[in-house]
Amino acid sequence: MILRTLFSGDMPRSRVLTVLLLLILAGLLLTPFVFPGAKSTNVAAKICIFIVLVSSFDLVLGYTGIVSFAHTMFFGIGAYGVAIALTHLGPTWGAVATGVAVALVLSLALSLLIGLFSLRVKAMFYAMITLAVATAFMTLASQLSDITGGEDGLSFKVPTLLQPSFSLREAPFMGVSLDGKLISFYLLMAVTIVLFLVMLRIVNSPFGRVLQAIRENEFRAEALGYRTVVYRTVSNVLSALFATLAGCLLALWLRYNGPDTSLSFEIMIDILLMVVIGGMGTMYGSIVGATLFLVAQNYLQDLMKIGSTAAGGVPFLRNLLAPDRWLLWLGLLFILSVYRFPTGIVGRLRSKRSAA
Amino acid sequence: MTFALETQDLTIRFGGHVAVNAVSCGFEPGTLTAIVGPNGAGKTTYFNLVSGQLKATSGKVFLHGQDISSASAPQRSRRGIGRAFQLTNLFPHLTVLENIRLAVQSRAGLGLNLWSIWSDHRELIGRAEEILETVALAGKRDWAAAALPHGDQRKLEVAILMALEPDVFMFDEPTAGMSVDEVPVILDLIRGLKTRSDKTILLVEHKMDVVRELSDRIIVLHNGALVADGAPAEVIASPIVQEAYLGIEVAK
Ligand SMILES: Nc1ncnc2c1ncn2[C@@H]1O[C@H](COP(=O)(O)OP(=O)(O)O)[C@@H](O)[C@H]1O
Ligand SMILES: [Mg+2]
């Protein structure tokens, strides 16, 4: 019963998926203890942040059927909000709250504006408009270097509790020092879980059901009495707000923010891939997609280095497996997975169940 | 008495083509009016103008005496104009039950509820299941709408309209393309509605025996204009209908 409420009646509905999700959860929870080193914890933290970001993208793309390229702009607003506030107001929780609040208000206003002015137009034009706005914002962010740090970005201090130098106790616990970085990581995980469950609730609310109806047949939804512009706008705004929160988390984790970390179109493409690989319109797909993608992105190169060395004798193979080629392989993996699982991994796993 | 629904000089032009031409007509509550006319006469377009899917070039629409000419389609739906479409118009990948439940949910005004779990609203699901029974689709409640055979899709289309519980029901050839044994289910539903004195029904239908049996009144559209209006027997006997419409029927 509690589980039903927590998961909003939308359980994974596939045994394999349930196991997969539990594995991901356990893997993330245990990362600092099982995989020591800064890199693995960094990857795990990024996975958490991207779970929030990709879920929020799924809310508009997968559930409402809106193609928006402005999603990373809201991610960037969150990251800049926290970065600018902490840089100028000092490393206090009050500064964090101020940064988050200002970023949320800005995202709310912007997404509302974009929504009201352009959600009536055809999907293709909407995608173009968001692309234009996002580009303008990116230019603005690098131009206003007094505030944003320009291309260099901003490095700043976070509140004491989250600082790497902060320590809960002198002696390490199970070989891991209980420092601010560890606290940051578990706080980040907790926030991720809460935000994910909130989004899961939204898509499984009566409102979320209307979003799916609009995606399926907007004309019919109107004939049923649903003002689709209102629903699309609300969905757009909510999605922007969650993306903003993901951006806040990113800045807090990195203690840095610049245009490349939160605003670049590369991130836009990455989250598009993650949501498609995981399965659009499933929410759980964003967990699976973000995890697989980021693990591949961060460890494929290592794996290929091993492969390339092993294939040392065969020049062609060695070239093919050269670590520089990892993007090619990632691209191939992506094409293959879309081709094999057009409904994403989650869609695939769920349909297997209903066929059985 | 005020009409449940009334149109005054309702007109729409597509370029130079006048698809609906100055149609003025009032519909009394508790009556069923059949709208007949050959293909391309403007029947569906007239419905689109009344339910707000198309904006009229000129003319007005009144619901219970109130001018709703500038209201949008969703507003008109919420105010009590319900519409079943001639070309089946469903949520293809959602289940049969969900198609109906969405209409029930709209009727209940719950659409903007963001924080409850949809499946906790048992009353909405229960109501949708009830309606599913009345169109004999209960056995297919979990099918995707797109997977239904044509006749069942037509039934679902009508079921969605029923779920909206409007004051004005607009059926656009509800039995077209249905097999003979499926038709009675739909006709029984319409008969059931007829017993309600507060409901107003507009029915576009080609089957003359059905029209004769169900309607209190027939209006005839031809080239977008209203060319005949009166009691069923009288209109069917009129030369204009014999020529413009029944001529086609006889030829079949
Ligand atoms: N959206 C539209 N654009 C242009 N012409 C239209 C449109 N909708 C309907 N028409 C034209 O209006 C006329 C009436 O069509 P319709 O209302 O569908 O007739 P009926 O339902 O009586 O068979 C037809 O000539 C049709 O081609
Ligand atoms: Mg028609």
XYZ file of C-alpha atoms and ligand atoms in Angstrom:
636
model
C 0.000 0.000 0.000
C 2.804 2.384 0.915
C 4.658 1.272 -2.199
C 1.581 1.981 -4.285
C 1.348 5.504 -2.904
C 5.079 6.074 -3.272
C 5.101 4.855 -6.863
C 1.712 6.392 -7.641
C 0.262 3.045 -8.680
C 2.772 2.876 -11.526
C 5.022 -0.032 -10.595
C 7.810 -1.152 -12.957
C 5.465 -3.922 -14.234
C 8.289 -6.180 -15.367
C 10.414 -8.437 -13.243
C 13.561 -7.744 -15.227
C 12.980 -4.018 -14.957
C 12.406 -4.263 -11.211
C 15.679 -6.134 -10.804
C 17.450 -3.652 -13.050
C 16.146 -0.694 -11.055
C 17.103 -2.311 -7.756
C 20.577 -3.014 -9.125
C 20.977 0.598 -10.198
C 19.750 1.803 -6.807
C 22.099 -0.529 -4.960
C 24.972 0.332 -7.269
C 24.499 4.049 -6.684
C 24.060 3.648 -2.938
C 27.202 1.544 -2.581
C 29.416 3.344 -5.079
C 31.516 5.260 -2.521
C 32.216 2.006 -0.651
C 32.508 -0.523 -3.460
C 34.143 1.542 -6.176
C 36.614 3.800 -4.437
C 38.046 6.823 -6.172
C 36.773 10.210 -7.189
C 35.768 9.186 -10.700
C 33.219 6.522 -9.782
C 31.506 8.757 -7.250
C 31.472 11.544 -9.816
C 29.837 9.291 -12.381
C 27.298 8.100 -9.808
C 26.474 11.704 -8.885
C 26.091 12.621 -12.527
C 23.750 9.692 -13.009
C 21.562 11.015 -10.193
C 21.504 14.517 -11.652
C 20.705 13.230 -15.110
C 17.936 10.991 -13.811
C 16.198 14.173 -12.667
C 17.011 16.031 -15.888
C 15.980 13.219 -18.221
C 12.784 12.492 -16.276
C 11.809 16.126 -16.563
C 12.508 15.944 -20.287
C 10.376 12.810 -20.553
C 7.517 14.748 -18.987
C 7.336 17.069 -22.015
C 8.679 14.821 -24.749
C 7.400 11.391 -23.788
C 4.200 12.266 -21.991
C 3.038 15.440 -23.703
C 4.642 14.937 -27.097
C 6.292 18.373 -27.165
C 9.716 18.609 -28.782
C 11.659 21.305 -26.961
C 15.315 22.165 -27.379
C 15.268 24.652 -24.528
C 15.539 22.012 -21.862
C 19.217 22.502 -21.132
C 18.579 26.233 -20.897
C 16.516 25.574 -17.770
C 19.184 23.175 -16.534
C 21.678 26.010 -17.047
C 19.482 28.529 -15.271
C 19.453 26.284 -12.201
C 23.208 25.796 -12.285
C 23.916 29.497 -12.845
C 21.419 30.474 -10.175
C 23.257 28.505 -7.513
C 26.715 29.394 -8.861
C 26.054 33.123 -8.995
C 24.334 33.212 -5.604
C 27.130 31.288 -3.877
C 29.829 33.357 -5.589
C 28.313 36.653 -4.549
C 26.591 35.832 -1.261
C 29.177 33.433 0.144
C 28.929 29.729 0.990
C 25.774 29.705 3.115
C 22.537 27.723 2.952
C 20.740 31.030 2.626
C 22.681 31.692 -0.567
C 21.769 28.222 -1.873
C 18.093 28.874 -1.137
C 18.289 32.291 -2.800
C 19.979 30.864 -5.889
C 17.450 28.040 -6.195
C 14.501 30.390 -5.682
C 15.680 32.990 -8.179
C 16.462 30.294 -10.751
C 13.030 28.709 -10.294
C 11.266 32.046 -10.710
C 13.286 32.856 -13.831
C 12.591 29.440 -15.344
C 8.924 29.744 -14.471
C 8.669 33.111 -16.192
C 10.637 32.018 -19.257
C 8.859 28.708 -19.751
C 5.500 30.384 -19.275
C 6.397 32.995 -21.849
C 7.691 30.520 -24.399
C 4.669 28.350 -23.739
C 2.007 31.005 -24.042
C 3.535 32.555 -27.117
C 4.369 29.475 -29.040
C 2.627 26.317 -27.855
C -0.193 27.048 -30.278
C 2.114 26.759 -33.262
C 2.990 23.536 -35.044
C 5.406 21.161 -33.321
C 8.162 21.838 -35.838
C 8.027 25.600 -35.292
C 7.902 25.135 -31.570
C 11.114 23.114 -31.724
C 12.701 25.901 -33.779
C 11.572 28.638 -31.427
C 12.987 26.810 -28.403
C 16.226 26.272 -30.305
C 16.449 29.996 -31.021
C 15.706 30.980 -27.428
C 18.233 28.487 -26.083
C 20.913 29.780 -28.461
C 20.203 33.370 -27.476
C 20.434 32.405 -23.818
C 23.743 30.644 -24.352
C 25.181 33.715 -26.056
C 23.849 35.911 -23.284
C 25.442 33.709 -20.625
C 28.889 33.910 -22.196
C 28.556 37.654 -22.934
C 27.592 38.661 -19.401
C 30.961 37.515 -18.112
C 30.894 39.903 -15.127
C 28.041 37.916 -13.669
C 28.425 34.476 -15.207
C 32.188 34.209 -15.521
C 31.859 33.984 -19.304
C 33.506 31.015 -20.974
C 35.565 30.285 -17.858
C 32.525 29.871 -15.683
C 32.387 30.244 -11.937
C 34.156 28.272 -9.212
C 32.737 28.802 -5.764
C 32.581 27.439 -2.239
C 29.597 25.475 -0.992
C 28.221 25.437 2.587
C 30.583 23.848 5.126
C 28.635 20.610 5.450
C 29.169 19.912 1.739
C 32.819 20.920 1.532
C 35.328 18.126 0.883
C 37.365 19.366 3.840
C 34.445 18.909 6.222
C 34.664 15.673 8.183
C 32.012 13.913 10.256
C 34.593 11.973 12.222
C 38.324 11.502 12.130
C 38.523 7.790 11.514
C 37.358 6.503 8.138
C 34.330 4.206 8.089
C 34.885 0.940 6.194
C 37.858 2.527 4.517
C 35.890 5.574 3.343
C 36.362 8.955 4.954
C 33.084 10.502 6.045
C 33.691 13.887 4.470
C 31.544 16.585 2.936
C 31.801 14.984 -0.485
C 30.215 11.805 0.860
C 27.481 13.817 2.560
C 26.900 15.722 -0.674
C 26.577 12.467 -2.557
C 23.973 10.959 -0.260
C 22.034 14.197 -0.026
C 22.057 14.323 -3.808
C 20.752 10.763 -3.996
C 17.987 11.497 -1.505
C 16.893 14.592 -3.434
C 16.998 12.634 -6.694
C 14.732 9.925 -5.311
C 12.252 12.463 -3.976
C 12.181 14.468 -7.221
C 11.793 11.325 -9.305
C 8.885 10.104 -7.206
C 7.235 13.524 -7.417
C 7.475 13.437 -11.210
C 6.171 9.871 -11.231
C 3.200 11.156 -9.257
C 2.561 13.987 -11.697
C 2.482 11.728 -14.739
C 0.154 9.349 -12.919
C -2.239 12.037 -11.755
C -5.474 12.827 -13.613
C -3.471 15.708 -15.109
C -0.766 13.351 -16.356
C -3.407 11.227 -18.023
C -4.642 14.250 -19.937
C -1.083 14.881 -21.129
C -1.003 11.412 -22.643
C -4.370 12.032 -24.257
C -3.025 15.234 -25.812
C 0.011 13.382 -27.119
C -2.281 10.772 -28.662
C -4.900 13.037 -30.206
C -4.952 16.698 -29.351
C -8.043 17.381 -31.430
C -10.009 14.747 -29.528
C -8.766 15.975 -26.168
C -10.165 19.411 -27.039
C -13.492 17.885 -28.003
C -13.604 16.257 -24.562
C -13.379 19.713 -23.013
C -9.692 19.819 -22.118
C -8.076 23.175 -22.900
C -4.961 21.651 -24.369
C -2.991 24.906 -24.393
C -3.329 25.109 -20.624
C -2.218 21.522 -20.141
C 0.714 21.824 -22.482
C 1.810 25.030 -20.824
C 1.603 23.591 -17.318
C 3.505 20.503 -18.411
C 6.141 22.678 -20.038
C 6.527 24.841 -16.940
C 6.740 21.868 -14.574
C 9.332 20.215 -16.760
C 11.373 23.436 -16.814
C 11.225 23.700 -13.026
C 12.491 20.158 -12.506
C 15.266 20.733 -15.032
C 16.195 23.854 -13.072
C 16.414 21.839 -9.861
C 18.646 19.329 -11.631
C 20.880 22.259 -12.617
C 21.046 23.434 -8.985
C 22.147 19.954 -7.955
C 24.815 19.906 -10.647
C 26.344 23.201 -9.531
C 26.323 22.157 -5.878
C 27.995 18.889 -6.714
C 30.677 20.316 -9.017
C 31.216 23.531 -7.010
C 31.639 24.995 -10.472
C 29.452 26.009 -13.373
C 30.252 27.120 -16.905
C 28.524 27.075 -20.285
C 29.942 23.679 -21.225
C 28.854 21.904 -18.057
C 25.201 22.908 -18.105
C 24.204 24.786 -21.264
C 25.813 23.073 -24.213
C 23.816 21.424 -26.984
C 25.828 18.305 -26.415
C 23.908 17.845 -23.192
C 20.670 18.416 -25.090
C 21.568 15.614 -27.478
C 22.730 13.387 -24.643
C 19.448 13.656 -22.778
C 17.544 13.057 -25.988
C 19.508 9.831 -26.442
C 19.012 8.837 -22.818
C 15.258 9.260 -22.934
C 14.970 7.379 -26.231
C 17.251 4.525 -25.147
C 15.457 4.181 -21.818
C 11.967 4.454 -23.268
C 9.902 7.580 -23.799
C 6.812 8.142 -21.725
C 7.750 5.654 -19.018
C 9.660 7.720 -16.409
C 11.589 4.597 -15.411
C 13.218 4.800 -18.809
C 15.105 7.889 -17.705
C 16.729 5.953 -14.861
C 17.796 3.136 -17.148
C 18.759 5.448 -20.012
C 20.782 7.876 -17.907
C 22.626 5.086 -16.121
C 23.507 3.106 -19.234
C 24.506 6.164 -21.197
C 26.706 7.713 -18.541
C 28.371 4.433 -17.647
C 29.077 3.852 -21.336
C 30.260 7.415 -21.846
C 32.643 7.223 -18.921
C 33.868 3.654 -19.105
C 33.643 2.740 -22.770
C 36.947 4.528 -23.351
C 38.629 2.506 -20.607
C 37.168 -0.675 -21.977
C 38.368 0.186 -25.463
C 41.836 0.970 -24.196
C 41.998 -2.571 -22.876
C 40.602 -3.946 -26.116
C 42.959 -1.878 -28.214
C 45.976 -3.104 -26.275
C 44.775 -6.682 -26.528
C 44.379 -6.306 -30.274
C 47.877 -4.861 -30.473
C 48.964 -7.246 -33.222
C 46.136 -6.440 -35.619
C 46.446 -2.827 -36.809
C 42.917 -2.605 -38.201
C 41.342 -3.857 -34.987
C 43.630 -1.709 -32.900
C 42.554 1.344 -34.848
C 38.919 0.440 -34.549
C 39.222 0.070 -30.800
C 41.369 3.156 -30.264
C 39.906 5.096 -27.327
C 39.394 8.141 -29.589
C 36.797 6.158 -31.467
C 34.514 5.787 -28.480
C 31.981 8.253 -29.864
C 31.650 6.159 -32.981
C 30.942 3.095 -30.884
C 28.509 4.984 -28.706
C 26.737 6.119 -31.866
C 26.578 2.551 -33.110
C 25.248 1.355 -29.775
C 22.599 4.032 -29.963
C 21.501 3.188 -33.501
C 21.394 -0.468 -32.608
C 19.324 0.052 -29.499
C 16.831 2.314 -31.260
C 16.583 -0.154 -34.088
C 16.170 -3.160 -31.824
C 14.045 -1.479 -29.166
C 12.042 1.330 -30.749
C 10.022 1.705 -27.556
C 13.170 1.880 -25.482
C 14.456 -0.630 -22.987
C 11.583 -0.110 -20.583
C 8.970 -0.320 -23.325
C 10.581 -3.518 -24.519
C 10.729 -5.115 -21.086
C 7.117 -4.247 -20.373
C 5.793 -5.539 -23.676
C 7.576 -8.856 -23.113
C 5.650 -9.232 -19.918
C 2.246 -8.576 -21.483
C 3.030 -10.944 -24.330
C 3.866 -13.719 -21.889
C -39.675 28.568 -24.999
C -35.949 28.950 -25.582
C -34.205 26.478 -27.830
C -31.618 24.148 -26.370
C -29.517 24.953 -29.400
C -29.975 27.507 -32.121
C -27.954 28.689 -35.086
C -28.584 31.981 -36.861
C -27.350 32.514 -40.425
C -24.472 30.165 -39.724
C -22.081 30.297 -42.664
C -18.583 29.071 -43.518
C -16.629 29.609 -46.691
C -13.611 27.595 -47.774
C -12.106 29.913 -50.349
C -14.921 30.506 -52.804
C -16.844 27.415 -51.728
C -19.705 28.009 -49.283
C -19.874 24.738 -47.334
C -22.572 25.887 -44.918
C -24.784 28.683 -46.174
C -26.793 30.850 -43.753
C -28.341 27.991 -41.804
C -30.867 29.242 -39.250
C -32.442 26.563 -37.149
C -33.521 25.995 -33.547
C -33.635 22.697 -31.683
C -36.038 22.182 -28.780
C -34.977 20.279 -25.691
C -36.194 16.706 -25.557
C -36.342 16.302 -29.331
C -34.403 14.306 -31.866
C -33.745 16.037 -35.161
C -32.386 14.094 -38.087
C -30.175 15.956 -40.509
C -30.135 14.453 -43.959
C -28.673 15.384 -47.299
C -26.343 13.917 -49.903
C -22.623 13.520 -49.312
C -20.896 16.871 -49.370
C -24.086 18.695 -48.372
C -22.354 20.248 -45.362
C -23.770 18.153 -42.517
C -20.422 17.393 -40.885
C -19.268 20.954 -41.433
C -22.452 22.226 -39.770
C -21.660 20.005 -36.765
C -18.103 21.329 -36.704
C -19.424 24.877 -36.561
C -21.793 24.053 -33.720
C -19.261 22.156 -31.598
C -16.524 24.692 -32.295
C -14.055 22.609 -34.304
C -14.426 25.193 -37.074
C -14.915 28.941 -36.729
C -17.864 30.315 -38.683
C -17.263 32.959 -41.331
C -20.460 34.601 -40.129
C -23.554 33.782 -38.102
C -24.155 32.841 -34.498
C -24.622 29.797 -32.277
C -26.756 29.921 -29.123
C -26.832 27.341 -26.344
C -29.832 27.664 -24.015
C -30.268 31.185 -25.349
C -26.677 32.236 -24.668
C -24.414 33.312 -27.479
C -21.489 30.886 -27.611
C -20.229 31.941 -31.049
C -16.836 32.992 -29.736
C -16.362 30.014 -27.377
C -13.623 27.484 -28.168
C -14.266 23.790 -28.763
C -13.260 22.770 -25.201
C -15.452 25.505 -23.739
C -18.445 24.391 -25.793
C -17.821 20.809 -24.763
C -17.762 21.755 -21.104
C -20.923 23.801 -21.519
C -22.801 20.788 -22.773
C -22.347 20.278 -26.486
C -21.188 16.714 -27.065
C -19.984 15.337 -30.325
C -19.343 11.922 -31.836
C -17.314 12.089 -34.990
C -18.092 10.639 -38.391
C -14.488 9.649 -38.928
C -13.561 7.717 -35.839
C -11.457 9.906 -33.633
C -9.985 8.087 -30.658
C -6.839 7.930 -28.531
C -5.356 5.071 -30.550
C -2.723 3.714 -28.153
C -4.726 4.125 -24.980
C -7.004 1.365 -23.773
C -10.701 1.264 -24.550
C -11.472 1.942 -20.904
C -9.033 4.849 -20.735
C -10.639 6.429 -23.806
C -13.933 6.523 -21.924
C -12.416 7.319 -18.538
C -10.800 10.452 -19.957
C -14.234 11.688 -20.969
C -15.646 10.849 -17.536
C -12.717 12.645 -15.934
C -13.315 15.749 -18.047
C -16.975 15.698 -17.065
C -15.926 15.464 -13.403
C -13.656 18.475 -13.868
C -10.625 16.647 -12.484
C -8.217 17.317 -15.333
C -6.026 19.802 -13.528
C -5.631 17.635 -10.444
C -1.876 17.060 -10.305
C -1.350 15.351 -7.030
C -3.803 12.477 -6.689
C -3.250 9.071 -8.301
C -5.592 8.607 -11.239
C -6.330 4.990 -10.375
C -7.438 6.007 -6.880
C -10.462 7.692 -8.417
C -12.457 4.478 -8.433
C -15.701 6.324 -9.125
C -14.412 7.501 -12.512
C -13.274 4.030 -13.468
C -16.578 2.577 -12.276
C -18.552 5.035 -14.363
C -16.402 4.300 -17.421
C -16.995 0.580 -16.929
C -20.749 1.152 -16.728
C -20.703 2.955 -20.061
C -18.513 0.241 -21.527
C -21.275 -2.252 -20.666
C -23.930 -0.219 -22.438
C -22.053 -0.405 -25.748
C -21.233 -4.094 -25.291
C -17.477 -3.547 -25.192
C -16.786 -4.728 -21.644
C -14.880 -7.753 -22.931
C -12.380 -5.488 -24.649
C -11.735 -2.955 -21.916
C -7.958 -3.406 -21.978
C -7.517 -3.429 -25.749
C -5.746 -0.540 -27.396
C -8.395 1.494 -29.198
C -6.498 1.161 -32.464
C -6.670 -2.640 -32.247
C -10.479 -2.692 -32.259
C -12.380 -3.715 -35.385
C -14.102 -0.840 -37.158
C -17.549 -1.514 -35.708
C -16.196 -1.533 -32.169
C -14.355 1.724 -32.792
C -17.665 3.270 -33.814
C -19.203 1.995 -30.588
C -16.338 3.442 -28.579
C -16.825 6.760 -30.323
C -20.438 6.774 -29.144
C -19.426 5.584 -25.673
C -17.115 8.559 -25.281
C -19.966 10.883 -26.170
C -22.178 9.158 -23.596
C -19.481 9.594 -20.972
C -19.476 13.352 -21.506
C -23.179 13.466 -20.542
C -23.832 16.589 -22.603
C -27.154 18.410 -22.999
C -26.868 18.340 -26.770
C -25.800 15.070 -28.414
C -24.510 15.238 -31.948
C -24.194 11.914 -33.740
C -22.542 11.990 -37.147
C -23.484 8.795 -38.985
C -22.980 6.674 -35.856
C -23.821 3.381 -37.546
C -21.927 3.916 -40.802
C -19.807 0.912 -41.668
C -21.214 -1.183 -38.842
C -22.368 -4.720 -39.417
C -26.111 -5.307 -39.155
C -25.936 -7.006 -35.769
C -23.961 -4.123 -34.219
C -26.399 -1.402 -35.200
C -29.127 -2.167 -32.606
C -26.750 -1.452 -29.698
C -26.244 2.092 -30.933
C -29.894 2.619 -31.813
C -30.966 1.406 -28.367
C -28.647 3.941 -26.783
C -30.143 6.731 -28.840
C -33.663 5.523 -28.018
C -32.705 5.571 -24.348
C -31.545 9.165 -24.660
C -34.797 10.123 -26.367
C -36.754 9.323 -23.228
C -34.886 12.089 -21.387
C -36.808 15.340 -21.786
C -33.730 17.442 -21.018
C -31.580 15.977 -23.777
C -31.458 17.304 -27.305
C -30.268 15.053 -30.078
C -28.983 15.864 -33.549
C -28.486 12.852 -35.755
C -26.911 12.642 -39.175
C -27.993 9.321 -40.621
C -28.368 7.864 -44.092
C -30.538 4.889 -43.257
C -34.056 6.180 -43.945
C -35.842 3.551 -41.876
C -33.769 4.583 -38.862
C -34.471 8.260 -39.482
C -38.191 7.592 -39.874
C -38.380 5.637 -36.659
C -36.267 7.839 -34.385
C -36.737 11.412 -35.457
C -39.272 13.949 -34.289
C -38.269 16.209 -37.118
C -36.081 16.141 -40.212
C -34.079 18.963 -41.735
C -32.494 18.668 -45.140
C -29.201 20.269 -46.128
C -28.281 20.652 -49.747
C -25.204 22.477 -51.017
C -24.780 23.924 -47.550
C -28.257 25.409 -47.363
C -31.262 24.318 -45.326
C -33.817 23.348 -47.960
C -36.509 21.491 -46.020
C -37.621 21.292 -42.411
C -40.623 19.558 -40.886
C -42.264 16.405 -39.586
C -40.593 13.202 -40.840
C -43.397 11.937 -43.061
C -43.901 15.333 -44.621
C -40.212 15.953 -45.348
C -39.578 12.504 -46.724
C -42.530 12.945 -49.089
C -41.396 16.370 -50.304
C -40.131 16.586 -53.900
C -36.842 18.151 -52.891
C -35.944 15.196 -50.705
C -37.138 12.689 -53.239
C -34.903 14.304 -55.795
C -31.914 15.518 -53.818
C -31.517 12.730 -51.362
C -33.766 9.731 -51.670
C -32.988 9.559 -55.340
C -29.612 8.252 -54.315
C -31.148 5.797 -51.895
C -33.506 4.408 -54.546
C -30.690 4.042 -56.995
C -28.730 1.846 -54.586
N -11.629 21.891 -43.975
C -12.197 21.988 -45.201
N -11.574 22.659 -46.187
C -12.130 22.777 -47.422
N -13.315 22.245 -47.759
C -13.993 21.565 -46.817
C -13.472 21.383 -45.498
N -14.350 20.650 -44.782
C -15.369 20.388 -45.613
N -15.177 20.915 -46.840
C -16.093 20.850 -47.978
O -17.375 21.232 -47.526
C -18.364 20.449 -48.155
C -19.243 19.797 -47.119
O -18.586 18.700 -46.539
P -19.191 17.878 -45.339
O -19.693 18.815 -44.321
O -18.183 16.895 -44.904
O -20.402 17.128 -46.022
P -21.310 15.964 -45.453
O -20.942 15.681 -44.040
O -22.704 16.474 -45.599
O -21.102 14.778 -46.340
C -17.663 19.466 -49.051
O -17.686 19.976 -50.363
C -16.250 19.450 -48.501
O -15.333 19.171 -49.525
Mg -20.258 13.993 -43.160
